[in-house]
Short mmCIF file of C-alpha atoms and ligand atoms in Angstrom, two decimals:
data_model
loop_
_atom_site.label_atom_id
_atom_site.label_comp_id
_atom_site.label_asym_id
_atom_site.label_seq_id
_atom_site.Cartn_x
_atom_site.Cartn_y
_atom_site.Cartn_z
CA ARG A 1 185.48 37.98 71.65
CA PRO A 2 183.55 34.76 72.28
CA THR A 3 183.39 33.66 75.89
CA ARG A 4 182.45 30.30 77.33
CA PHE A 5 181.31 29.68 80.90
CA THR A 6 180.84 26.32 82.59
CA TYR A 7 178.07 25.94 85.15
CA LYS A 8 177.01 23.21 87.53
CA PHE A 9 173.22 22.77 87.53
CA VAL A 10 171.18 20.36 89.63
CA LEU A 11 167.57 19.11 89.43
CA LEU A 12 165.77 18.38 92.68
CA GLY A 13 162.22 17.29 93.48
CA GLU A 14 159.95 14.41 94.39
CA SER A 15 160.08 11.19 92.37
CA ALA A 16 157.98 11.17 89.17
CA VAL A 17 157.55 14.96 88.88
CA GLY A 18 159.46 14.80 85.58
CA LYS A 19 163.05 15.89 86.34
CA SER A 20 164.62 13.36 83.95
CA SER A 21 161.96 14.08 81.35
CA ILE A 22 162.73 17.82 81.49
CA VAL A 23 166.45 17.11 81.03
CA THR A 24 165.79 14.69 78.15
CA ARG A 25 163.51 17.24 76.45
CA PHE A 26 166.18 19.91 76.84
CA ALA A 27 169.23 17.83 75.87
CA ARG A 28 167.77 15.59 73.14
CA ASN A 29 164.33 17.05 72.38
CA GLU A 30 162.74 13.70 73.20
CA PHE A 31 160.03 12.50 75.58
CA ASN A 32 159.42 9.01 76.94
CA GLN A 33 156.00 8.27 78.40
CA TYR A 34 157.40 5.28 80.29
CA ASN A 35 160.55 6.89 81.67
CA GLU A 36 162.37 4.85 84.32
CA SER A 37 162.92 6.23 87.79
CA THR A 38 166.49 7.48 88.22
CA ILE A 39 168.91 5.48 90.34
CA GLY A 40 171.37 7.67 92.27
CA ALA A 41 171.76 10.47 89.72
CA ALA A 42 172.29 11.01 86.01
CA PHE A 43 174.65 13.46 84.33
CA VAL A 44 174.19 15.38 81.10
CA THR A 45 176.02 18.30 79.49
CA LYS A 46 174.47 20.77 77.08
CA ASP A 47 175.46 24.18 75.69
CA VAL A 48 173.17 27.20 75.72
CA ALA A 49 173.75 30.61 74.14
CA LEU A 50 173.75 33.44 76.70
CA ASP A 51 173.97 36.20 74.08
CA GLU A 52 175.66 36.70 70.67
CA MET A 53 179.11 36.52 72.23
CA SER A 54 178.87 34.01 75.05
CA THR A 55 177.94 30.39 75.58
CA ALA A 56 177.41 28.41 78.75
CA THR A 57 178.20 24.73 79.01
CA LEU A 58 175.74 23.33 81.52
CA ARG A 59 176.90 20.32 83.54
CA ILE A 60 173.56 19.03 84.75
CA TRP A 61 173.05 16.60 87.64
CA ASP A 62 169.62 14.99 87.46
CA THR A 63 169.09 13.58 90.96
CA ALA A 64 166.90 10.65 92.00
CA GLY A 65 163.75 11.78 93.79
CA GLN A 66 163.08 8.57 95.71
CA GLU A 67 163.42 9.02 99.47
CA ARG A 68 166.21 6.44 99.81
CA TYR A 69 168.55 8.69 97.76
CA LYS A 70 167.84 11.87 99.72
CA SER A 71 171.16 11.81 101.60
CA LEU A 72 173.09 12.01 98.30
CA ALA A 73 171.55 15.32 97.28
CA PRO A 74 174.02 17.67 99.00
CA MET A 75 176.82 16.21 96.90
CA TYR A 76 174.96 17.28 93.78
CA TYR A 77 173.73 20.71 94.85
CA ARG A 78 176.96 21.78 96.56
CA ASN A 79 178.56 24.68 94.65
CA ALA A 80 175.88 24.55 91.97
CA GLU A 81 175.32 27.85 90.16
CA GLY A 82 171.79 26.79 89.25
CA ALA A 83 169.15 24.59 90.91
CA VAL A 84 165.95 23.52 89.15
CA VAL A 85 163.43 22.53 91.82
CA VAL A 86 160.55 20.68 90.19
CA TYR A 87 157.01 19.80 91.27
CA ASP A 88 154.05 18.29 89.42
CA ILE A 89 151.12 20.75 89.09
CA THR A 90 148.70 17.81 89.47
CA GLN A 91 150.17 16.58 92.81
CA SER A 92 149.99 19.09 95.67
CA GLU A 93 152.31 17.09 97.92
CA THR A 94 155.09 17.49 95.37
CA PHE A 95 154.72 21.27 95.69
CA ALA A 96 155.23 20.95 99.47
CA LYS A 97 158.32 18.87 98.76
CA ALA A 98 159.63 21.50 96.33
CA LYS A 99 159.27 24.17 99.04
CA ALA A 100 161.27 21.94 101.39
CA TRP A 101 164.05 21.69 98.78
CA VAL A 102 164.14 25.46 98.34
CA SER A 103 164.38 25.90 102.14
CA GLU A 104 167.14 23.33 102.33
CA LEU A 105 169.15 25.10 99.62
CA ARG A 106 168.76 28.42 101.41
CA ARG A 107 169.55 26.86 104.82
CA GLN A 108 172.74 25.25 103.50
CA ASN A 109 173.76 28.78 102.59
CA GLU A 110 174.21 27.94 98.94
CA SER A 111 173.86 31.66 98.39
CA ARG A 112 175.45 31.62 94.92
CA THR A 113 172.88 29.14 93.70
CA VAL A 114 170.19 30.71 91.54
CA ILE A 115 166.99 28.72 92.00
CA ALA A 116 164.27 28.09 89.43
CA LEU A 117 161.00 26.75 90.83
CA VAL A 118 159.30 24.69 88.11
CA GLY A 119 155.73 23.43 87.95
CA ASN A 120 155.84 20.60 85.40
CA LYS A 121 153.14 18.68 83.46
CA VAL A 122 151.13 21.77 82.41
CA ASP A 123 149.79 19.68 79.54
CA LEU A 124 147.61 17.97 82.20
CA ALA A 125 145.72 21.21 82.90
CA ASP A 126 142.43 19.40 83.65
CA LYS A 127 144.12 17.59 86.56
CA ARG A 128 145.78 20.70 88.00
CA THR A 129 145.76 21.05 91.82
CA VAL A 130 148.47 23.71 92.27
CA THR A 131 147.55 27.06 90.72
CA LYS A 132 150.04 29.14 88.76
CA GLU A 133 149.48 31.95 91.28
CA GLU A 134 150.49 29.72 94.23
CA GLY A 135 153.67 28.68 92.46
CA ALA A 136 154.56 32.22 91.41
CA ALA A 137 153.85 33.62 94.88
CA TYR A 138 156.10 31.11 96.61
CA ALA A 139 158.88 31.64 94.04
CA ALA A 140 158.71 35.41 94.56
CA GLU A 141 158.84 34.99 98.33
CA ALA A 142 161.86 32.66 98.03
CA GLY A 143 163.68 34.85 95.51
CA ALA A 144 163.48 32.14 92.85
CA LEU A 145 162.70 32.26 89.14
CA PHE A 146 159.40 30.61 88.23
CA PHE A 147 158.34 28.55 85.23
CA GLU A 148 155.52 26.21 84.32
CA THR A 149 156.72 23.55 81.89
CA SER A 150 155.70 20.46 80.01
CA ALA A 151 158.40 17.93 79.24
CA GLN A 152 155.76 16.19 77.15
CA ASN A 153 155.16 19.04 74.66
CA GLY A 154 158.32 21.03 75.42
CA GLN A 155 156.60 24.16 76.75
CA SER A 156 159.11 26.54 78.44
CA VAL A 157 161.81 23.87 78.84
CA GLN A 158 164.45 25.60 76.70
CA THR A 159 163.55 28.99 78.18
CA LEU A 160 163.94 27.68 81.71
CA PHE A 161 167.55 26.59 81.17
CA GLU A 162 168.45 29.69 79.12
CA GLU A 163 167.08 32.12 81.71
CA LEU A 164 168.66 30.26 84.61
CA ALA A 165 172.02 30.28 82.80
CA ARG A 166 171.70 34.03 82.13
CA LYS A 167 171.00 34.68 85.83
CA ALA A 168 173.77 32.37 87.08
CA PRO A 169 176.79 34.11 88.64
CA ARG A 170 179.55 34.86 86.12
CA PRO A 171 182.94 33.62 87.27
P1 GTP B 201 162.75 10.14 89.65
O1 GTP B 201 163.87 9.82 88.71
O2 GTP B 201 162.15 8.92 90.28
O3 GTP B 201 163.12 11.15 90.67
O4 GTP B 201 161.54 10.78 88.74
P2 GTP B 201 161.63 12.02 87.73
O5 GTP B 201 161.30 13.26 88.45
O6 GTP B 201 162.91 11.98 86.98
O7 GTP B 201 160.40 11.72 86.74
P3 GTP B 201 160.44 11.20 85.24
O8 GTP B 201 161.07 12.20 84.33
O9 GTP B 201 160.99 9.83 85.22
O10 GTP B 201 158.88 11.20 84.87
C1 GTP B 201 157.93 10.45 85.62
C2 GTP B 201 156.70 10.17 84.74
O11 GTP B 201 156.04 11.39 84.43
C3 GTP B 201 157.03 9.51 83.40
O12 GTP B 201 156.03 8.57 83.12
C4 GTP B 201 156.98 10.65 82.42
O13 GTP B 201 156.62 10.21 81.13
C5 GTP B 201 155.90 11.54 83.03
N1 GTP B 201 156.10 12.97 82.70
C6 GTP B 201 157.22 13.70 82.88
N2 GTP B 201 157.04 14.96 82.49
C7 GTP B 201 155.77 15.04 82.03
C8 GTP B 201 154.97 16.10 81.47
O14 GTP B 201 155.39 17.25 81.31
N3 GTP B 201 153.68 15.78 81.12
C9 GTP B 201 153.17 14.53 81.28
N4 GTP B 201 151.92 14.34 80.90
N5 GTP B 201 153.88 13.51 81.80
C10 GTP B 201 155.16 13.76 82.17
MG1 MG B 202 164.58 10.79 87.14
#
């Protein structure tokens, strides 16, 4: 019979990599070119189908990437079943920051947390500075799922949340 799970998901990553844009694309299928930087954190819920019989309700915390909010992050990633760690494929320093987030999650022993490493803004391919191979290699090394997305055109956004939900620990 039909089963419903509830999961806590968190988005982490440098400011302006597109965390809020990814969530808005996923939850409302919209994109805003002039999206405002998040203050503190934002919260969204959205259902995804896991298979014919089961659904997951995702409770998603979209954190603020600006440095001044960094100390709040543990509150949002604590006990999360899924973490989406985002970088911008056109900004190499955001990839370094994403690696630091993955290390922090592993160091805090959030061992239940399934991590998805996400290179966003693939629609800006001509400005790319982080190769797909670099992203995939680091994800493999860290035991994370890997996706390249575009919040602008929607590429792989739905898939990212569906696959992360399917890999998340069942209660
Ligand atoms: P903070 O809230 O400050 O941590 O930033 P954020 O990671 O939530 O970034 P946000 O979603 O606000 O996006 C920052 C800017 O990048 C906005 O101008 C977006 O329109 C733009 N943006 C986000 N995703 C994409 C994308 O996939 N492609 C392109 N071309 N622009 C994007
Ligand atoms: Mg934001």
